[in-house]
Amino acid sequence: MSLPHAILTALLEKPSSGLELTRRFDQSIGYFWSATHQQIYRELGKLEAEGLIRALPSEQPARGQKKSYEVLPAGRAELARWTATAQDPKPHRDALLLRLRAAAVVGTAGLGAELERHLDLHERQLAEYLEIERRDFPPGRNRPEDRLRHLVLRAGIDLETFWIQWLRHALEEFSELPGDGPR
């Protein structure tokens, strides 16, 4: 996924200012695609220059006034093209897994606490996702767009569930290692 496509998606859902987009990325889109305030503003400028979005006319003078953006037909067409394009999964990269592999040759000092910390982080993220699911996707909410949004959230729930199970298993294995582990 690319940031321009994430922004086009968000703007098609609701025309927004850069600040509003940043908040939406922090509150929902950021769970699966993160971006900084600066990245969002930079990308808005590029999308506008490419004719994919436009700033909505302001009712007040523009100086100091936030601009809201909407997607133009060319932006909708680009998003539809991108959505229909095949893309292979990206290889998974995780520093914790690499650190465990490195521990096999240099020792395990500090890794037990790090595994526990990661478990806590994933448990908190899962609780947050489950609360969003409870709040935003009650039984009977079956419009096609709701079902697709719920699928994205379910991916997050399932990934967090996987990591929690894996980390519990890793901690169990870790507890059985002799002393400081292999060197």
Coordinates of C-alpha atoms in Angstrom, one line a residue:
M1 CA 0.0 0.0 0.0
S2 CA 1.2 3.5 -0.6
L3 CA 0.5 6.7 1.3
P4 CA -1.1 8.4 -1.7
H5 CA -3.7 5.6 -2.0
A6 CA -4.3 5.7 1.8
I7 CA -5.0 9.4 1.5
L8 CA -7.2 9.0 -1.5
T9 CA -9.2 6.4 0.3
A10 CA -9.6 8.6 3.4
L11 CA -10.6 11.6 1.3
L12 CA -13.2 9.6 -0.6
E13 CA -14.7 8.5 2.7
K14 CA -14.8 12.1 3.9
P15 CA -13.3 15.3 2.5
S16 CA -10.9 16.6 5.1
S17 CA -8.1 19.0 5.9
G18 CA -4.5 17.9 6.5
L19 CA -5.0 18.1 10.2
E20 CA -8.2 16.1 10.1
L21 CA -6.4 13.4 8.0
T22 CA -3.6 13.3 10.5
R23 CA -6.2 12.7 13.3
R24 CA -7.9 10.0 11.2
F25 CA -4.6 8.3 10.5
D26 CA -3.9 8.3 14.3
Q27 CA -7.3 6.9 15.1
S28 CA -8.0 4.3 12.5
I29 CA -6.0 4.2 9.3
G30 CA -2.8 4.3 11.3
Y31 CA -3.6 0.8 12.7
F32 CA -2.5 -0.6 9.3
W33 CA -0.8 2.3 7.5
S34 CA 1.0 5.0 9.5
A35 CA 2.1 8.4 8.3
T36 CA 3.4 11.5 10.0
H37 CA 1.8 14.9 9.8
Q38 CA 4.6 16.1 7.5
Q39 CA 4.2 13.1 5.2
I40 CA 0.5 13.7 4.8
Y41 CA 0.9 17.4 4.0
R42 CA 3.7 16.6 1.5
E43 CA 1.6 14.0 -0.2
L44 CA -1.5 16.3 -0.3
G45 CA 0.6 18.8 -2.3
K46 CA 1.8 16.1 -4.7
L47 CA -1.8 14.7 -5.2
E48 CA -3.1 18.2 -5.8
A49 CA -0.3 19.0 -8.3
E50 CA -1.1 15.7 -10.1
G51 CA -4.8 16.7 -10.4
L52 CA -6.0 13.9 -8.3
I53 CA -7.4 16.1 -5.5
R54 CA -8.4 19.7 -5.1
A55 CA -8.7 22.1 -2.2
L56 CA -12.3 22.9 -1.5
P57 CA -13.2 26.6 -1.9
S58 CA -13.0 28.4 1.5
E59 CA -15.7 30.6 2.8
Q60 CA -13.1 32.8 4.5
P61 CA -9.8 34.3 3.4
A62 CA -7.2 31.5 2.9
R63 CA -4.4 33.1 5.0
G64 CA -4.2 31.0 8.2
Q65 CA -7.3 29.0 7.2
K66 CA -7.1 25.2 7.0
K67 CA -7.7 23.8 3.5
S68 CA -10.0 20.8 3.1
Y69 CA -9.5 18.5 0.2
E70 CA -11.7 16.3 -2.0
V71 CA -10.9 13.7 -4.5
L72 CA -11.3 14.5 -8.2
P73 CA -12.5 12.0 -10.8
A74 CA -8.9 11.3 -11.8
G75 CA -8.1 10.5 -8.2
R76 CA -11.0 8.1 -8.0
A77 CA -9.9 6.4 -11.2
E78 CA -6.3 6.1 -9.9
L79 CA -7.6 4.5 -6.7
A80 CA -9.8 2.1 -8.6
R81 CA -6.8 1.2 -10.9
W82 CA -4.6 0.6 -7.9
T83 CA -7.2 -1.4 -6.1
A84 CA -7.6 -3.8 -9.1
T85 CA -3.8 -4.2 -9.6
A86 CA -2.2 -7.4 -8.4
Q87 CA 0.4 -7.1 -5.8
D88 CA 2.5 -9.8 -4.1
P89 CA 2.7 -9.8 -0.3
K90 CA 5.7 -8.0 1.2
P91 CA 8.3 -10.1 3.0
H92 CA 7.8 -9.9 6.8
R93 CA 10.5 -8.0 8.6
D94 CA 10.5 -8.0 12.4
A95 CA 13.5 -6.9 14.6
L96 CA 12.4 -9.0 17.5
L97 CA 12.6 -12.2 15.4
L98 CA 16.1 -11.1 14.2
R99 CA 17.1 -10.4 17.8
L100 CA 16.0 -13.9 18.8
R101 CA 18.1 -15.4 16.0
A102 CA 21.1 -13.3 17.0
A103 CA 20.6 -14.5 20.6
A104 CA 21.4 -18.0 19.4
V105 CA 25.0 -16.8 18.9
V106 CA 25.5 -14.0 21.4
G107 CA 23.3 -14.9 24.3
T108 CA 19.9 -14.0 25.6
A109 CA 20.6 -11.2 28.1
G110 CA 17.6 -8.9 28.2
L111 CA 15.4 -10.8 25.8
G112 CA 13.0 -12.2 28.4
A113 CA 12.0 -8.8 29.5
E114 CA 11.6 -7.7 25.9
L115 CA 9.4 -10.7 25.1
E116 CA 7.2 -9.8 28.1
R117 CA 7.1 -6.1 27.0
H118 CA 6.0 -7.1 23.5
L119 CA 3.3 -9.5 24.9
D120 CA 1.9 -6.6 26.9
L121 CA 1.9 -4.3 23.9
H122 CA 0.1 -6.8 21.7
E123 CA -2.4 -7.6 24.5
R124 CA -3.2 -3.8 24.8
Q125 CA -3.5 -3.5 21.0
L126 CA -5.9 -6.4 20.9
A127 CA -8.0 -5.0 23.6
E128 CA -8.2 -1.7 21.7
Y129 CA -9.2 -3.5 18.4
L130 CA -11.9 -5.5 20.2
E131 CA -13.3 -2.3 21.7
I132 CA -13.4 -0.7 18.2
E133 CA -15.1 -3.9 16.9
R134 CA -17.7 -3.8 19.7
R135 CA -18.4 -0.1 19.2
D136 CA -18.3 0.2 15.4
F137 CA -19.5 -3.2 14.2
P138 CA -22.5 -4.3 16.2
P139 CA -24.4 -7.4 15.0
G140 CA -26.6 -6.6 11.9
R141 CA -24.3 -4.0 10.5
N142 CA -24.0 -5.6 7.0
R143 CA -23.7 -2.8 4.4
P144 CA -20.9 -3.8 2.0
E145 CA -18.6 -0.9 3.0
D146 CA -19.0 -1.9 6.7
R147 CA -18.2 -5.5 6.0
L148 CA -15.0 -4.5 4.1
R149 CA -13.9 -2.1 6.9
H150 CA -14.7 -4.9 9.4
L151 CA -12.5 -7.3 7.5
V152 CA -9.6 -4.9 7.8
L153 CA -10.2 -4.7 11.6
R154 CA -10.5 -8.5 11.8
A155 CA -7.0 -8.7 10.2
G156 CA -5.7 -6.6 13.0
I157 CA -7.5 -8.7 15.6
D158 CA -6.2 -11.9 14.1
L159 CA -2.6 -10.6 13.8
E160 CA -2.6 -9.5 17.4
T161 CA -4.1 -12.9 18.5
F162 CA -1.3 -14.6 16.6
W163 CA 1.4 -12.5 18.2
I164 CA 0.0 -13.0 21.7
Q165 CA -0.1 -16.8 21.2
W166 CA 3.4 -16.9 19.6
L167 CA 4.9 -14.7 22.4
R168 CA 3.4 -16.9 25.1
H169 CA 5.0 -19.9 23.4
A170 CA 8.3 -18.0 23.0
L171 CA 8.3 -17.1 26.7
E172 CA 7.6 -20.7 27.6
E173 CA 10.5 -21.9 25.4
F174 CA 12.7 -19.1 26.7
S175 CA 12.0 -20.1 30.3
E176 CA 13.4 -23.6 29.6
L177 CA 16.7 -22.3 28.2
P178 CA 19.7 -23.0 30.5
G179 CA 21.3 -19.9 32.0
D180 CA 22.0 -17.1 29.5
G181 CA 21.2 -19.3 26.5
P182 CA 23.6 -20.4 23.7
R183 CA 26.7 -18.5 22.7

